[in-house]
Coordinates of C-alpha atoms in Angstrom, one line a residue:
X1 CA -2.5 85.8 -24.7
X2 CA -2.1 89.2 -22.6
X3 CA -2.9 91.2 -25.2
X4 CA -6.5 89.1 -25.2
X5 CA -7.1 89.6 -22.1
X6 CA -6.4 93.5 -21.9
X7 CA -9.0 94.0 -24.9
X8 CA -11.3 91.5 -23.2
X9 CA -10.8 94.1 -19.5
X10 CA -11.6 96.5 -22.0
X11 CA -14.6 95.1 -23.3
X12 CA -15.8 94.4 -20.0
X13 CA -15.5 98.1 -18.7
X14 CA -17.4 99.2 -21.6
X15 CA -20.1 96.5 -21.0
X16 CA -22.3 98.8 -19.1
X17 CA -23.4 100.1 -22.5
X18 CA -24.5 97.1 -23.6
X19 CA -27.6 94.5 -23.0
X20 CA -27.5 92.8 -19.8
X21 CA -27.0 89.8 -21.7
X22 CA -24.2 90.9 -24.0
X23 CA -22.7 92.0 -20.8
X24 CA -22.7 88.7 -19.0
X25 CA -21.4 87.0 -22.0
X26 CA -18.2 89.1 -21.8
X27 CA -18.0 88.4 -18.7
X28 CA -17.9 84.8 -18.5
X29 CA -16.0 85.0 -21.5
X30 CA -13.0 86.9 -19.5
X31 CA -13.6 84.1 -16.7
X32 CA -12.7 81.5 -18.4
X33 CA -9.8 83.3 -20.1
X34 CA -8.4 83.5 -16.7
X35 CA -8.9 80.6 -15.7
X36 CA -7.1 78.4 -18.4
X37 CA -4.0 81.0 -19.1
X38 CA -2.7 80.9 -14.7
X39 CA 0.2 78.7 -14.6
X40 CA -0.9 74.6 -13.7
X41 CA 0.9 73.9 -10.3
X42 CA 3.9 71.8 -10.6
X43 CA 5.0 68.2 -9.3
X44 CA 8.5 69.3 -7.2
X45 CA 10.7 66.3 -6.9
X46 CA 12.2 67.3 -3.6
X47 CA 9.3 68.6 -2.0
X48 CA 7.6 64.7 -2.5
X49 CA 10.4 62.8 -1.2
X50 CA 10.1 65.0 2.1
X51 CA 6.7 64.9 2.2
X52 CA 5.1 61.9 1.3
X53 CA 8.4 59.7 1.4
X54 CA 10.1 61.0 4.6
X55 CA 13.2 61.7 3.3
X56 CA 15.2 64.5 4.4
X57 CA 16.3 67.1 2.3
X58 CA 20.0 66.8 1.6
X59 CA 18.8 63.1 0.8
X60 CA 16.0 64.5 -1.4
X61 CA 18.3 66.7 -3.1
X62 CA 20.6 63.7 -4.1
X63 CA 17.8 61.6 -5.0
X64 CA 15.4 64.0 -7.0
X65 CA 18.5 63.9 -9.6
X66 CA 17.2 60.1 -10.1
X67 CA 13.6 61.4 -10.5
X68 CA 13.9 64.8 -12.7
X69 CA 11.5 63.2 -15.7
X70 CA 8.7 62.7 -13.2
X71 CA 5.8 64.9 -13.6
X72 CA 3.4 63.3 -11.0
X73 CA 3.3 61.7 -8.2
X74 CA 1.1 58.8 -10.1
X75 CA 3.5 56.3 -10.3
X76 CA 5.7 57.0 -7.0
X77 CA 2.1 56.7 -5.2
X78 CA 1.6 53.5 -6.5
X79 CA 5.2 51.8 -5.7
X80 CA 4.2 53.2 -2.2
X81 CA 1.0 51.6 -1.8
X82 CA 1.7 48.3 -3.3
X83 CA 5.1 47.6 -1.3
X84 CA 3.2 48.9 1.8
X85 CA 0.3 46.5 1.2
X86 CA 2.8 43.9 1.1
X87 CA 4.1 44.2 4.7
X88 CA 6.7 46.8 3.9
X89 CA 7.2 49.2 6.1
X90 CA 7.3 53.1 6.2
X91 CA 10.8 53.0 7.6
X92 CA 12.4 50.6 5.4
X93 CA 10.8 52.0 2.6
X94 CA 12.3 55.4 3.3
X95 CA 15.8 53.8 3.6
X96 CA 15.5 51.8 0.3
X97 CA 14.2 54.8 -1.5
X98 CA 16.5 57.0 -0.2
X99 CA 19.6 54.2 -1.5
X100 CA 17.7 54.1 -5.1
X101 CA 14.8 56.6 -5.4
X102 CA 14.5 54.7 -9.0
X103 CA 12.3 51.9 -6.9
X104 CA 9.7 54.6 -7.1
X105 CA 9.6 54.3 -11.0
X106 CA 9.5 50.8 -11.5
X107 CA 6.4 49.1 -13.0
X108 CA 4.0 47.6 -10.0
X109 CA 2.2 45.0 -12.3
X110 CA 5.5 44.1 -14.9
X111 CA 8.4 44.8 -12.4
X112 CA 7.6 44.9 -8.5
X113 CA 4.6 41.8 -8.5
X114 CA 6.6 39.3 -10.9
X115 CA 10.2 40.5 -8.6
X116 CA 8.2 39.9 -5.0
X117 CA 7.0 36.6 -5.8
X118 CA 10.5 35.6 -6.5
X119 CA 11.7 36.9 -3.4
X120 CA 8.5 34.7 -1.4
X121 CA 9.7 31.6 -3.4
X122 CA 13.2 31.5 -2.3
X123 CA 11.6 31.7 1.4
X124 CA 12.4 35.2 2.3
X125 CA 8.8 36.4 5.3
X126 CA 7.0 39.6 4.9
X127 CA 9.6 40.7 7.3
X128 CA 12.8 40.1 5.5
X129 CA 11.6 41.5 2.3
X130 CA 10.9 44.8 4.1
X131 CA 13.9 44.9 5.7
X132 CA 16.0 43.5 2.2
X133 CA 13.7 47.0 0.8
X134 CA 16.0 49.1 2.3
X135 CA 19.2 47.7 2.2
X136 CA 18.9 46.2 -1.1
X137 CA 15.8 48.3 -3.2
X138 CA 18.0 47.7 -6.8
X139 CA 16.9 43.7 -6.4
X140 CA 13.4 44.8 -7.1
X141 CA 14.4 45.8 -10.7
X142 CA 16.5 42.5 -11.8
X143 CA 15.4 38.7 -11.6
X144 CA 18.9 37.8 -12.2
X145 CA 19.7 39.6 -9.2
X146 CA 17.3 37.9 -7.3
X147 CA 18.6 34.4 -8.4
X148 CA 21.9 35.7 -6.9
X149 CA 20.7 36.6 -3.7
X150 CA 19.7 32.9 -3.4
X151 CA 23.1 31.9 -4.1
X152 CA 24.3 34.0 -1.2
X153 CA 21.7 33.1 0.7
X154 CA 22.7 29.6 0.7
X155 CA 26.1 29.5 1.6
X156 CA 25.9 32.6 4.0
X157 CA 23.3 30.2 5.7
X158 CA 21.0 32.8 7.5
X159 CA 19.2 35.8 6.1
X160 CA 20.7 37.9 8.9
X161 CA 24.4 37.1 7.7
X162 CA 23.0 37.9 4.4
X163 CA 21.2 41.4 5.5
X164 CA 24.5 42.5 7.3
X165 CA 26.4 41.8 4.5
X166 CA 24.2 43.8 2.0
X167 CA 24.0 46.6 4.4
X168 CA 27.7 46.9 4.4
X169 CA 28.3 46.4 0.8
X170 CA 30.3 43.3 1.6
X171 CA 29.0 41.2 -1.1
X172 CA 30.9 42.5 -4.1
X173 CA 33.7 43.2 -1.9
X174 CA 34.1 39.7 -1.0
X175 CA 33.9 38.1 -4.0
X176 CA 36.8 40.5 -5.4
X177 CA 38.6 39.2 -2.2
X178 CA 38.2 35.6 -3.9
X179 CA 39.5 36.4 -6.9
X180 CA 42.4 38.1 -6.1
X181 CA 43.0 35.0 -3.5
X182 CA 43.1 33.3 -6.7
X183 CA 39.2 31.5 -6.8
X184 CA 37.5 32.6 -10.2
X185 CA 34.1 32.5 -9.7
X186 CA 33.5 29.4 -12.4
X187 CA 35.4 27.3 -9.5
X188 CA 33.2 24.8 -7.8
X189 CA 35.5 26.3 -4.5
X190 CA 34.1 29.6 -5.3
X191 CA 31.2 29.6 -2.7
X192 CA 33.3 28.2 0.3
X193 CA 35.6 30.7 -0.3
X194 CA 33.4 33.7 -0.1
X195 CA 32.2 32.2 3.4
X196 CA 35.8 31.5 4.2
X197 CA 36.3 35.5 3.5
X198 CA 33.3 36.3 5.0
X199 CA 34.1 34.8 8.4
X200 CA 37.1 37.2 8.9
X201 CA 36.1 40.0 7.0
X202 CA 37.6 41.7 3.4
X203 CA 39.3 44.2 5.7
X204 CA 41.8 41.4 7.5
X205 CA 42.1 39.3 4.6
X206 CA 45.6 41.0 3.4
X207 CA 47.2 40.3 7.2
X208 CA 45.7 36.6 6.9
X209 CA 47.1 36.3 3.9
X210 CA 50.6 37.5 4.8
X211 CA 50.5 35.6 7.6
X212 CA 49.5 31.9 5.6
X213 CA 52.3 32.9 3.2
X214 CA 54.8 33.1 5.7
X215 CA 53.7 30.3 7.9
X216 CA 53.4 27.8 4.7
X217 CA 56.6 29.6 2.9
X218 CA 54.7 29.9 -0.2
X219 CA 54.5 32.5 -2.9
X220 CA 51.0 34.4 -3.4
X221 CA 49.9 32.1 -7.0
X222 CA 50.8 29.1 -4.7
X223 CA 48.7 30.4 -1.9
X224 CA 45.9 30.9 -4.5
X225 CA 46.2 27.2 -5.4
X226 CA 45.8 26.0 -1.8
X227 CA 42.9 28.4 -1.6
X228 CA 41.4 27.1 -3.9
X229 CA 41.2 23.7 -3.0
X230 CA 40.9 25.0 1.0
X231 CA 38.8 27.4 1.5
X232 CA 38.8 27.6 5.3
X233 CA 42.5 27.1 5.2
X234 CA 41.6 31.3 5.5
X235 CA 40.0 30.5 9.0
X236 CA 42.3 28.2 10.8
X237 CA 43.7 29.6 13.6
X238 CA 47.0 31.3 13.7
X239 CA 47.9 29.4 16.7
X240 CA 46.6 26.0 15.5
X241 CA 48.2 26.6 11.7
X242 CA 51.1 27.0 13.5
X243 CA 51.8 24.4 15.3
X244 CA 50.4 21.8 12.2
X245 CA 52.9 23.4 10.1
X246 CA 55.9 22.5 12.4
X247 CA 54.9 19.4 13.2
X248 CA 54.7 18.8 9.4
X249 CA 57.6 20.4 8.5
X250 CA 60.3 19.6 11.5
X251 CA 59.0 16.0 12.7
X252 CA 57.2 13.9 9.2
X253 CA 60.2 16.1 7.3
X254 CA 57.8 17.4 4.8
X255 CA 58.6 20.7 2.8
X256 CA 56.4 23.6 2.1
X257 CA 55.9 22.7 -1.5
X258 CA 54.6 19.4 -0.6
X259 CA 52.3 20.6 1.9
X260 CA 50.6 23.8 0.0
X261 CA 49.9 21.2 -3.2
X262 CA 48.1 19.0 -0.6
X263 CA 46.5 21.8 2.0
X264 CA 43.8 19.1 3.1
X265 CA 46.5 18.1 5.3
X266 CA 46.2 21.0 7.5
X267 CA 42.2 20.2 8.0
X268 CA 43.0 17.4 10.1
X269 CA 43.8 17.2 14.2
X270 CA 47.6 17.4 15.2
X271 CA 46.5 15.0 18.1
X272 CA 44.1 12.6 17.0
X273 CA 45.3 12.1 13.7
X274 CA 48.5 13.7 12.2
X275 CA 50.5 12.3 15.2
X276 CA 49.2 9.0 15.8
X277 CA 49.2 8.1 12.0
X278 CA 53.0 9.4 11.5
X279 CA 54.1 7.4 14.9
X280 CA 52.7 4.3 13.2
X281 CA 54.1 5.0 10.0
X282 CA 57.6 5.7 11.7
X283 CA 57.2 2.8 14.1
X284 CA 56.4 0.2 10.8
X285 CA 59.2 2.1 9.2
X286 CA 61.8 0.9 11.9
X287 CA 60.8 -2.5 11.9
X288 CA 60.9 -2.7 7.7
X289 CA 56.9 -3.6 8.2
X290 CA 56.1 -0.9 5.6
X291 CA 57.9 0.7 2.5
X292 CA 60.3 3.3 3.3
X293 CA 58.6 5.7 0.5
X294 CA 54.7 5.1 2.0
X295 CA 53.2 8.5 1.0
X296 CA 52.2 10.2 4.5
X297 CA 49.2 12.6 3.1
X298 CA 47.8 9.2 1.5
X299 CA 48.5 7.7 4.9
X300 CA 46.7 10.4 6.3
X301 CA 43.9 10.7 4.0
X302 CA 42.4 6.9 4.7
X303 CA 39.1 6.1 6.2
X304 CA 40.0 4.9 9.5
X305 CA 38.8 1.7 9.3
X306 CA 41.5 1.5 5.9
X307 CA 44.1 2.4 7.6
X308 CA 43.7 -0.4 10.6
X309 CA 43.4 -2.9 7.8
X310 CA 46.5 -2.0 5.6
X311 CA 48.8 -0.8 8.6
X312 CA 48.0 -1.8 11.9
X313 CA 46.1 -5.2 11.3
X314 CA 49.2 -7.4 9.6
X315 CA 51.4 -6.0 12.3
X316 CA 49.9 -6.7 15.9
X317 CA 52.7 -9.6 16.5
X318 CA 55.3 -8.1 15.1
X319 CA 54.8 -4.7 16.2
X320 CA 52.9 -5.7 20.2
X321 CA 51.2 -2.7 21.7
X322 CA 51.0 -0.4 18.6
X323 CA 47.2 -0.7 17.8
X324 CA 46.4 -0.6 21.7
X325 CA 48.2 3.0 21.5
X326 CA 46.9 4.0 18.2
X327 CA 43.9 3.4 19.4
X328 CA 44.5 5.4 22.5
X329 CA 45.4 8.6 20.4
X330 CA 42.3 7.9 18.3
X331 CA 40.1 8.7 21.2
X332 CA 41.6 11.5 22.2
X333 CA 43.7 10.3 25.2
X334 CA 47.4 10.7 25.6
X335 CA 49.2 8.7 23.3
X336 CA 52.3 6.7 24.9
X337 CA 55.8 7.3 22.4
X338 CA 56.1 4.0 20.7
X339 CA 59.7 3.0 20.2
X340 CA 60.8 1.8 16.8

């Protein structure tokens, strides 16, 4: 090509010998040479995320890695002006690109249209979706990611619980946390427990669970087994756990064993339920009103209006005053010690 155009400069220096006409052909000619053989300008990655994206540059230089088989800005422009005509905003669109610049090559009419529709349908505002844009930009690439965020949208019950936890990166995190508490994610537990982790954060979830293995005197596969049928065993209370445990353990006589295969025990009230019921039970006991073997978590697990009838109801002669302070602890007042 350069060794056309030198013998078309030639050709044009020696066009003053020639016809005026034969002269402006070569001319023209030697024009248009020029103009098709000067290098096309280029689409630069970086330069594009800076300018028209408002990233900065260390973040373009990590992102254009993402983007190096772009060769216009074609499809970038019309990610940008879809998501922006949908209430997204030029701020969380900067973040979410800058998390995956590969939002910018997705499909608008296959990928981004069918994917935002989703997101409208599980009830997520204008708003949200902008603001899930840039915490969560890889959700607008998968519908089975979208069905998930449903799921944690449900038992995280808000979308700012949810948001928080996407921005931190929690979600994975705590569903690890679940399984190596010993909740596989095909148990029906599986959800509470990923609130019940949640609630005290992946980082403290090692402490917590030292501390429940200790309290309860259990190993960590046996702790996984309560878990799993307690989730918000997790979230009781040091204090509280405490002072259940003891109760269990050094008044009803119960051993650890017993009580981790049955955690639902340590859901209910030390004062308005554990106690009353074992006083009765240990009152009837005295007076050989009731079998010495009666089960105390079955005890404990009645309706109320169950227990009355199969404990306290055959006994108000024989065992005077009984109901009157069951009924007492029942309510939440003090209950007086009955004497066997």
């Amino acid at each position: 090509m350069l060794r056309l155009r030198g013998h078309l400069l030639s050709a044009v220096r020696a066009a003053s010998s020639l016809p005026a006409a034969s002269s402006l052909r070569l001319h023209c000619l030697f024009l248009y040479s020029t103009k098709n053989t000067a290098p096309a300008s280029q689409f630069v990655v970086e330069d594009y995320l800076t300018t028209s994206c408002g990233l900065t540059q260390e973040q373009a230089r990590k992102a254009s890695r993402f983007l190096s088989h772009l060769k216009s800005s074609a499809n970038p422009d019309a990610v940008r002006a879809f998501l922006a005509g949908i209430g997204v905003s030029k701020a969380d669109l900067t973040a979410g690109i800058a998390r995956d610049p590969r939002l910018l090559c997705c499909n608008v009419d296959k990928t981004l249209t069918p994917r935002i529709a989703q997101l409208r349908d599980i009830g997520l505002s204008p708003p949200q979706i902008s603001s899930l844009i840039s915490v969560a930009p890889n959700l607008s690439r998968s519908p089975s990611m979208v069905h998930r965020l449903a799921f944690y949208l449900s038992f995280l019950g808000s979308y700012d619980k949810l948001h928080t936890a996407l921005k931190r990166n929690r979600v994975k995190e705590i569903a690890l946390c679940a399984e190596m508490l010993g909740v596989p994610r095909s148990s029906t537990m599986f959800k509470y427990a990923l609130v019940s982790i949640y609630s005290i954060s992946p980082g403290k979830i090692n402490a917590r669970s030292d501390f429940l293995k200790k309290t309860l005197g259990c190993s960590q596969a046996e702790l996984g087994a309560a878990v799993r049928k307690l989730p918000n065993v997790l979230n009781f209370s040091e204090g509280r756990l405490t002072r259940v445990v003891d109760f269990l353990k050094t008044e009803v006589g119960l051993d650890s064993k017993y009580i981790v295969r049955r955690p639902a025990i340590l859901g209910y009230s030390l004062p308005r339920r554990l106690m009353p019921r074992y006083y009765v039970l240990k009152a009837l006991k005295a007076k050989g009103l009731v079998e010495k073997d009666v089960d105390f978590f079955s005890a404990v697990v009645m309706a109320e209006k169950n227990f009355m009838k199969r404990f306290l109801d055959p006994c108000k002669d024989s065992a005077p005053g009984l109901a009157d302070a069951y009924a007492a602890a029942y309510a939440g007042q003090v209950p007086p010690v009955v004497q066997p």
